[in-house]
């Protein structure tokens, strides 16, 4: 279980409050699909994923990216209870969709790059 200090919670909440979830979500998921193309197999119903520009411009990628970051925002509101907050999503992705947990680490790495790009020195991982 993760335990955040009061300072960490304040920093996370402050930065997330400035986040454009729609823009950053689409960018994060899009970059994940471009840089790690094997992750595309989970999104075969998203239509054209044939090139980086097709992926980054794909409305379904953008919409799902927004959905992912919206769930992160929900988690930020419940930082003391992350396990419960993500329980149903974890069950869906791991047990039903059989997504390798490593893919979530990769998404996290991509998100760190997105945050650093958007917030510069204001972002301290």
PDB file of N, CA and C in Angstrom, residues 38-98:
ATOM      1  N   UNK A  38       3.084  -3.214 -29.435  1.00  0.00           N
ATOM      2  CA  UNK A  38       2.382  -4.442 -29.036  1.00  0.00           C
ATOM      3  C   UNK A  38       1.173  -4.137 -28.156  1.00  0.00           C
ATOM      4  N   UNK A  39       1.122  -2.943 -27.548  1.00  0.00           N
ATOM      5  CA  UNK A  39      -0.042  -2.590 -26.728  1.00  0.00           C
ATOM      6  C   UNK A  39      -1.280  -2.318 -27.581  1.00  0.00           C
ATOM      7  N   UNK A  40      -1.084  -2.142 -28.874  1.00  0.00           N
ATOM      8  CA  UNK A  40      -2.216  -1.883 -29.770  1.00  0.00           C
ATOM      9  C   UNK A  40      -3.183  -3.057 -29.830  1.00  0.00           C
ATOM     10  N   UNK A  41      -2.723  -4.254 -29.494  1.00  0.00           N
ATOM     11  CA  UNK A  41      -3.586  -5.433 -29.614  1.00  0.00           C
ATOM     12  C   UNK A  41      -4.812  -5.348 -28.715  1.00  0.00           C
ATOM     13  N   UNK A  42      -4.763  -4.511 -27.695  1.00  0.00           N
ATOM     14  CA  UNK A  42      -5.910  -4.342 -26.807  1.00  0.00           C
ATOM     15  C   UNK A  42      -6.932  -3.355 -27.369  1.00  0.00           C
ATOM     16  N   UNK A  43      -6.587  -2.730 -28.484  1.00  0.00           N
ATOM     17  CA  UNK A  43      -7.425  -1.660 -29.025  1.00  0.00           C
ATOM     18  C   UNK A  43      -7.785  -1.898 -30.489  1.00  0.00           C
ATOM     19  N   UNK A  44      -7.984  -3.162 -30.883  1.00  0.00           N
ATOM     20  CA  UNK A  44      -8.267  -3.426 -32.295  1.00  0.00           C
ATOM     21  C   UNK A  44      -9.599  -2.856 -32.753  1.00  0.00           C
ATOM     22  N   UNK A  45     -10.475  -2.490 -31.836  1.00  0.00           N
ATOM     23  CA  UNK A  45     -11.750  -1.875 -32.224  1.00  0.00           C
ATOM     24  C   UNK A  45     -11.655  -0.351 -32.330  1.00  0.00           C
ATOM     25  N   UNK A  46     -10.449   0.188 -32.250  1.00  0.00           N
ATOM     26  CA  UNK A  46     -10.262   1.642 -32.314  1.00  0.00           C
ATOM     27  C   UNK A  46     -10.078   2.152 -33.739  1.00  0.00           C
ATOM     28  N   UNK A  47     -10.099   1.273 -34.709  1.00  0.00           N
ATOM     29  CA  UNK A  47      -9.946   1.715 -36.095  1.00  0.00           C
ATOM     30  C   UNK A  47      -8.493   1.849 -36.493  1.00  0.00           C
ATOM     31  N   UNK A  48      -8.183   2.912 -37.224  1.00  0.00           N
ATOM     32  CA  UNK A  48      -6.868   3.097 -37.831  1.00  0.00           C
ATOM     33  C   UNK A  48      -5.785   3.405 -36.791  1.00  0.00           C
ATOM     34  N   UNK A  49      -4.891   2.448 -36.610  1.00  0.00           N
ATOM     35  CA  UNK A  49      -3.716   2.623 -35.753  1.00  0.00           C
ATOM     36  C   UNK A  49      -2.455   2.307 -36.554  1.00  0.00           C
ATOM     37  N   UNK A  50      -2.495   2.633 -37.844  1.00  0.00           N
ATOM     38  CA  UNK A  50      -1.447   2.205 -38.771  1.00  0.00           C
ATOM     39  C   UNK A  50      -0.183   3.055 -38.755  1.00  0.00           C
ATOM     40  N   UNK A  51      -0.245   4.241 -38.171  1.00  0.00           N
ATOM     41  CA  UNK A  51       0.923   5.125 -38.157  1.00  0.00           C
ATOM     42  C   UNK A  51       0.845   6.017 -36.927  1.00  0.00           C
ATOM     43  N   UNK A  52       1.968   6.628 -36.551  1.00  0.00           N
ATOM     44  CA  UNK A  52       1.921   7.549 -35.414  1.00  0.00           C
ATOM     45  C   UNK A  52       0.885   8.660 -35.583  1.00  0.00           C
ATOM     46  N   UNK A  53       0.802   9.241 -36.770  1.00  0.00           N
ATOM     47  CA  UNK A  53      -0.170  10.329 -36.959  1.00  0.00           C
ATOM     48  C   UNK A  53      -1.604   9.807 -36.879  1.00  0.00           C
ATOM     49  N   UNK A  54      -1.844   8.594 -37.389  1.00  0.00           N
ATOM     50  CA  UNK A  54      -3.187   8.006 -37.290  1.00  0.00           C
ATOM     51  C   UNK A  54      -3.553   7.740 -35.831  1.00  0.00           C
ATOM     52  N   UNK A  55      -2.598   7.245 -35.068  1.00  0.00           N
ATOM     53  CA  UNK A  55      -2.845   6.947 -33.655  1.00  0.00           C
ATOM     54  C   UNK A  55      -3.103   8.229 -32.877  1.00  0.00           C
ATOM     55  N   UNK A  56      -2.219   9.217 -33.031  1.00  0.00           N
ATOM     56  CA  UNK A  56      -2.341  10.453 -32.259  1.00  0.00           C
ATOM     57  C   UNK A  56      -3.561  11.271 -32.651  1.00  0.00           C
ATOM     58  N   UNK A  57      -4.072  11.068 -33.866  1.00  0.00           N
ATOM     59  CA  UNK A  57      -5.265  11.777 -34.304  1.00  0.00           C
ATOM     60  C   UNK A  57      -6.547  10.982 -34.137  1.00  0.00           C
ATOM     61  N   UNK A  58      -6.444   9.761 -33.645  1.00  0.00           N
ATOM     62  CA  UNK A  58      -7.593   8.868 -33.537  1.00  0.00           C
ATOM     63  C   UNK A  58      -8.514   9.310 -32.396  1.00  0.00           C
ATOM     64  N   UNK A  59      -9.780   9.623 -32.691  1.00  0.00           N
ATOM     65  CA  UNK A  59     -10.695  10.091 -31.644  1.00  0.00           C
ATOM     66  C   UNK A  59     -10.960   9.049 -30.554  1.00  0.00           C
ATOM     67  N   UNK A  60     -10.901   7.772 -30.890  1.00  0.00           N
ATOM     68  CA  UNK A  60     -11.119   6.741 -29.867  1.00  0.00           C
ATOM     69  C   UNK A  60      -9.930   6.649 -28.918  1.00  0.00           C
ATOM     70  N   UNK A  61      -8.731   6.858 -29.442  1.00  0.00           N
ATOM     71  CA  UNK A  61      -7.536   6.890 -28.589  1.00  0.00           C
ATOM     72  C   UNK A  61      -7.635   8.080 -27.639  1.00  0.00           C
ATOM     73  N   UNK A  62      -8.001   9.228 -28.173  1.00  0.00           N
ATOM     74  CA  UNK A  62      -8.135  10.428 -27.336  1.00  0.00           C
ATOM     75  C   UNK A  62      -9.199  10.238 -26.261  1.00  0.00           C
ATOM     76  N   UNK A  63     -10.339   9.670 -26.636  1.00  0.00           N
ATOM     77  CA  UNK A  63     -11.432   9.477 -25.679  1.00  0.00           C
ATOM     78  C   UNK A  63     -11.041   8.491 -24.578  1.00  0.00           C
ATOM     79  N   UNK A  64     -10.369   7.409 -24.958  1.00  0.00           N
ATOM     80  CA  UNK A  64      -9.980   6.433 -23.939  1.00  0.00           C
ATOM     81  C   UNK A  64      -8.864   6.996 -23.055  1.00  0.00           C
ATOM     82  N   UNK A  65      -7.960   7.755 -23.646  1.00  0.00           N
ATOM     83  CA  UNK A  65      -6.919   8.408 -22.849  1.00  0.00           C
ATOM     84  C   UNK A  65      -7.519   9.346 -21.818  1.00  0.00           C
ATOM     85  N   UNK A  66      -8.531  10.087 -22.221  1.00  0.00           N
ATOM     86  CA  UNK A  66      -9.233  10.975 -21.280  1.00  0.00           C
ATOM     87  C   UNK A  66      -9.873  10.150 -20.170  1.00  0.00           C
ATOM     88  N   UNK A  67     -10.475   9.032 -20.528  1.00  0.00           N
ATOM     89  CA  UNK A  67     -11.118   8.153 -19.547  1.00  0.00           C
ATOM     90  C   UNK A  67     -10.086   7.628 -18.539  1.00  0.00           C
ATOM     91  N   UNK A  68      -8.914   7.246 -19.035  1.00  0.00           N
ATOM     92  CA  UNK A  68      -7.847   6.742 -18.164  1.00  0.00           C
ATOM     93  C   UNK A  68      -7.413   7.821 -17.178  1.00  0.00           C
ATOM     94  N   UNK A  69      -7.143   9.022 -17.693  1.00  0.00           N
ATOM     95  CA  UNK A  69      -6.681  10.081 -16.789  1.00  0.00           C
ATOM     96  C   UNK A  69      -7.788  10.568 -15.867  1.00  0.00           C
ATOM     97  N   UNK A  70      -9.025  10.460 -16.290  1.00  0.00           N
ATOM     98  CA  UNK A  70     -10.136  10.788 -15.394  1.00  0.00           C
ATOM     99  C   UNK A  70     -10.135   9.824 -14.207  1.00  0.00           C
ATOM    100  N   UNK A  71      -9.845   8.550 -14.467  1.00  0.00           N
ATOM    101  CA  UNK A  71      -9.769   7.585 -13.363  1.00  0.00           C
ATOM    102  C   UNK A  71      -8.588   7.903 -12.445  1.00  0.00           C
ATOM    103  N   UNK A  72      -7.493   8.413 -13.016  1.00  0.00           N
ATOM    104  CA  UNK A  72      -6.370   8.843 -12.185  1.00  0.00           C
ATOM    105  C   UNK A  72      -6.793  10.009 -11.297  1.00  0.00           C
ATOM    106  N   UNK A  73      -7.579  10.919 -11.853  1.00  0.00           N
ATOM    107  CA  UNK A  73      -8.095  12.041 -11.068  1.00  0.00           C
ATOM    108  C   UNK A  73      -8.962  11.565  -9.918  1.00  0.00           C
ATOM    109  N   UNK A  74      -9.777  10.546 -10.168  1.00  0.00           N
ATOM    110  CA  UNK A  74     -10.584   9.956  -9.093  1.00  0.00           C
ATOM    111  C   UNK A  74      -9.680   9.371  -8.013  1.00  0.00           C
ATOM    112  N   UNK A  75      -8.597   8.747  -8.432  1.00  0.00           N
ATOM    113  CA  UNK A  75      -7.649   8.174  -7.471  1.00  0.00           C
ATOM    114  C   UNK A  75      -6.990   9.265  -6.636  1.00  0.00           C
ATOM    115  N   UNK A  76      -6.701  10.391  -7.256  1.00  0.00           N
ATOM    116  CA  UNK A  76      -6.081  11.499  -6.526  1.00  0.00           C
ATOM    117  C   UNK A  76      -7.019  12.014  -5.440  1.00  0.00           C
ATOM    118  N   UNK A  77      -8.305  11.961  -5.707  1.00  0.00           N
ATOM    119  CA  UNK A  77      -9.292  12.368  -4.693  1.00  0.00           C
ATOM    120  C   UNK A  77      -9.379  11.345  -3.562  1.00  0.00           C
ATOM    121  N   UNK A  78      -8.845  10.152  -3.783  1.00  0.00           N
ATOM    122  CA  UNK A  78      -8.918   9.066  -2.797  1.00  0.00           C
ATOM    123  C   UNK A  78      -7.539   8.458  -2.549  1.00  0.00           C
ATOM    124  N   UNK A  79      -6.534   9.306  -2.375  1.00  0.00           N
ATOM    125  CA  UNK A  79      -5.164   8.808  -2.247  1.00  0.00           C
ATOM    126  C   UNK A  79      -4.952   7.897  -1.046  1.00  0.00           C
ATOM    127  N   UNK A  80      -5.813   7.988  -0.056  1.00  0.00           N
ATOM    128  CA  UNK A  80      -5.664   7.121   1.111  1.00  0.00           C
ATOM    129  C   UNK A  80      -6.295   5.751   0.895  1.00  0.00           C
ATOM    130  N   UNK A  81      -6.943   5.573  -0.242  1.00  0.00           N
ATOM    131  CA  UNK A  81      -7.651   4.324  -0.496  1.00  0.00           C
ATOM    132  C   UNK A  81      -7.530   3.920  -1.966  1.00  0.00           C
ATOM    133  N   UNK A  82      -6.309   3.911  -2.482  1.00  0.00           N
ATOM    134  CA  UNK A  82      -6.081   3.619  -3.895  1.00  0.00           C
ATOM    135  C   UNK A  82      -6.503   2.202  -4.279  1.00  0.00           C
ATOM    136  N   UNK A  83      -6.254   1.260  -3.411  1.00  0.00           N
ATOM    137  CA  UNK A  83      -6.582  -0.132  -3.731  1.00  0.00           C
ATOM    138  C   UNK A  83      -8.076  -0.288  -4.017  1.00  0.00           C
ATOM    139  N   UNK A  84      -8.903   0.272  -3.179  1.00  0.00           N
ATOM    140  CA  UNK A  84     -10.351   0.198  -3.382  1.00  0.00           C
ATOM    141  C   UNK A  84     -10.767   0.995  -4.606  1.00  0.00           C
ATOM    142  N   UNK A  85     -10.149   2.155  -4.800  1.00  0.00           N
ATOM    143  CA  UNK A  85     -10.492   3.011  -5.937  1.00  0.00           C
ATOM    144  C   UNK A  85     -10.263   2.295  -7.261  1.00  0.00           C
ATOM    145  N   UNK A  86      -9.196   1.532  -7.363  1.00  0.00           N
ATOM    146  CA  UNK A  86      -8.857   0.861  -8.617  1.00  0.00           C
ATOM    147  C   UNK A  86      -9.266  -0.615  -8.660  1.00  0.00           C
ATOM    148  N   UNK A  87      -9.977  -1.108  -7.668  1.00  0.00           N
ATOM    149  CA  UNK A  87     -10.300  -2.541  -7.597  1.00  0.00           C
ATOM    150  C   UNK A  87     -11.053  -3.032  -8.827  1.00  0.00           C
ATOM    151  N   UNK A  88     -12.122  -2.349  -9.218  1.00  0.00           N
ATOM    152  CA  UNK A  88     -12.919  -2.806 -10.365  1.00  0.00           C
ATOM    153  C   UNK A  88     -12.140  -2.670 -11.672  1.00  0.00           C
ATOM    154  N   UNK A  89     -11.393  -1.569 -11.815  1.00  0.00           N
ATOM    155  CA  UNK A  89     -10.584  -1.400 -13.022  1.00  0.00           C
ATOM    156  C   UNK A  89      -9.487  -2.458 -13.099  1.00  0.00           C
ATOM    157  N   UNK A  90      -8.916  -2.783 -11.968  1.00  0.00           N
ATOM    158  CA  UNK A  90      -7.881  -3.815 -11.928  1.00  0.00           C
ATOM    159  C   UNK A  90      -8.460  -5.164 -12.332  1.00  0.00           C
ATOM    160  N   UNK A  91      -9.626  -5.476 -11.804  1.00  0.00           N
ATOM    161  CA  UNK A  91     -10.281  -6.740 -12.156  1.00  0.00           C
ATOM    162  C   UNK A  91     -10.572  -6.799 -13.656  1.00  0.00           C
ATOM    163  N   UNK A  92     -11.098  -5.710 -14.203  1.00  0.00           N
ATOM    164  CA  UNK A  92     -11.407  -5.670 -15.632  1.00  0.00           C
ATOM    165  C   UNK A  92     -10.152  -5.873 -16.472  1.00  0.00           C
ATOM    166  N   UNK A  93      -9.128  -5.065 -16.211  1.00  0.00           N
ATOM    167  CA  UNK A  93      -7.942  -5.080 -17.059  1.00  0.00           C
ATOM    168  C   UNK A  93      -7.085  -6.335 -16.873  1.00  0.00           C
ATOM    169  N   UNK A  94      -6.957  -6.794 -15.659  1.00  0.00           N
ATOM    170  CA  UNK A  94      -6.088  -7.953 -15.411  1.00  0.00           C
ATOM    171  C   UNK A  94      -6.818  -9.281 -15.603  1.00  0.00           C
ATOM    172  N   UNK A  95      -7.986  -9.414 -15.002  1.00  0.00           N
ATOM    173  CA  UNK A  95      -8.674 -10.703 -15.014  1.00  0.00           C
ATOM    174  C   UNK A  95      -9.480 -10.957 -16.282  1.00  0.00           C
ATOM    175  N   UNK A  96     -10.117  -9.922 -16.808  1.00  0.00           N
ATOM    176  CA  UNK A  96     -10.982 -10.123 -17.970  1.00  0.00           C
ATOM    177  C   UNK A  96     -10.283  -9.816 -19.292  1.00  0.00           C
ATOM    178  N   UNK A  97      -9.544  -8.724 -19.344  1.00  0.00           N
ATOM    179  CA  UNK A  97      -8.871  -8.337 -20.589  1.00  0.00           C
ATOM    180  C   UNK A  97      -7.461  -8.919 -20.691  1.00  0.00           C
ATOM    181  N   UNK A  98      -6.940  -9.417 -19.582  1.00  0.00           N
ATOM    182  CA  UNK A  98      -5.607 -10.037 -19.521  1.00  0.00           C
ATOM    183  C   UNK A  98      -4.494  -9.092 -19.986  1.00  0.00           C
TER     184      UNK A  98
END
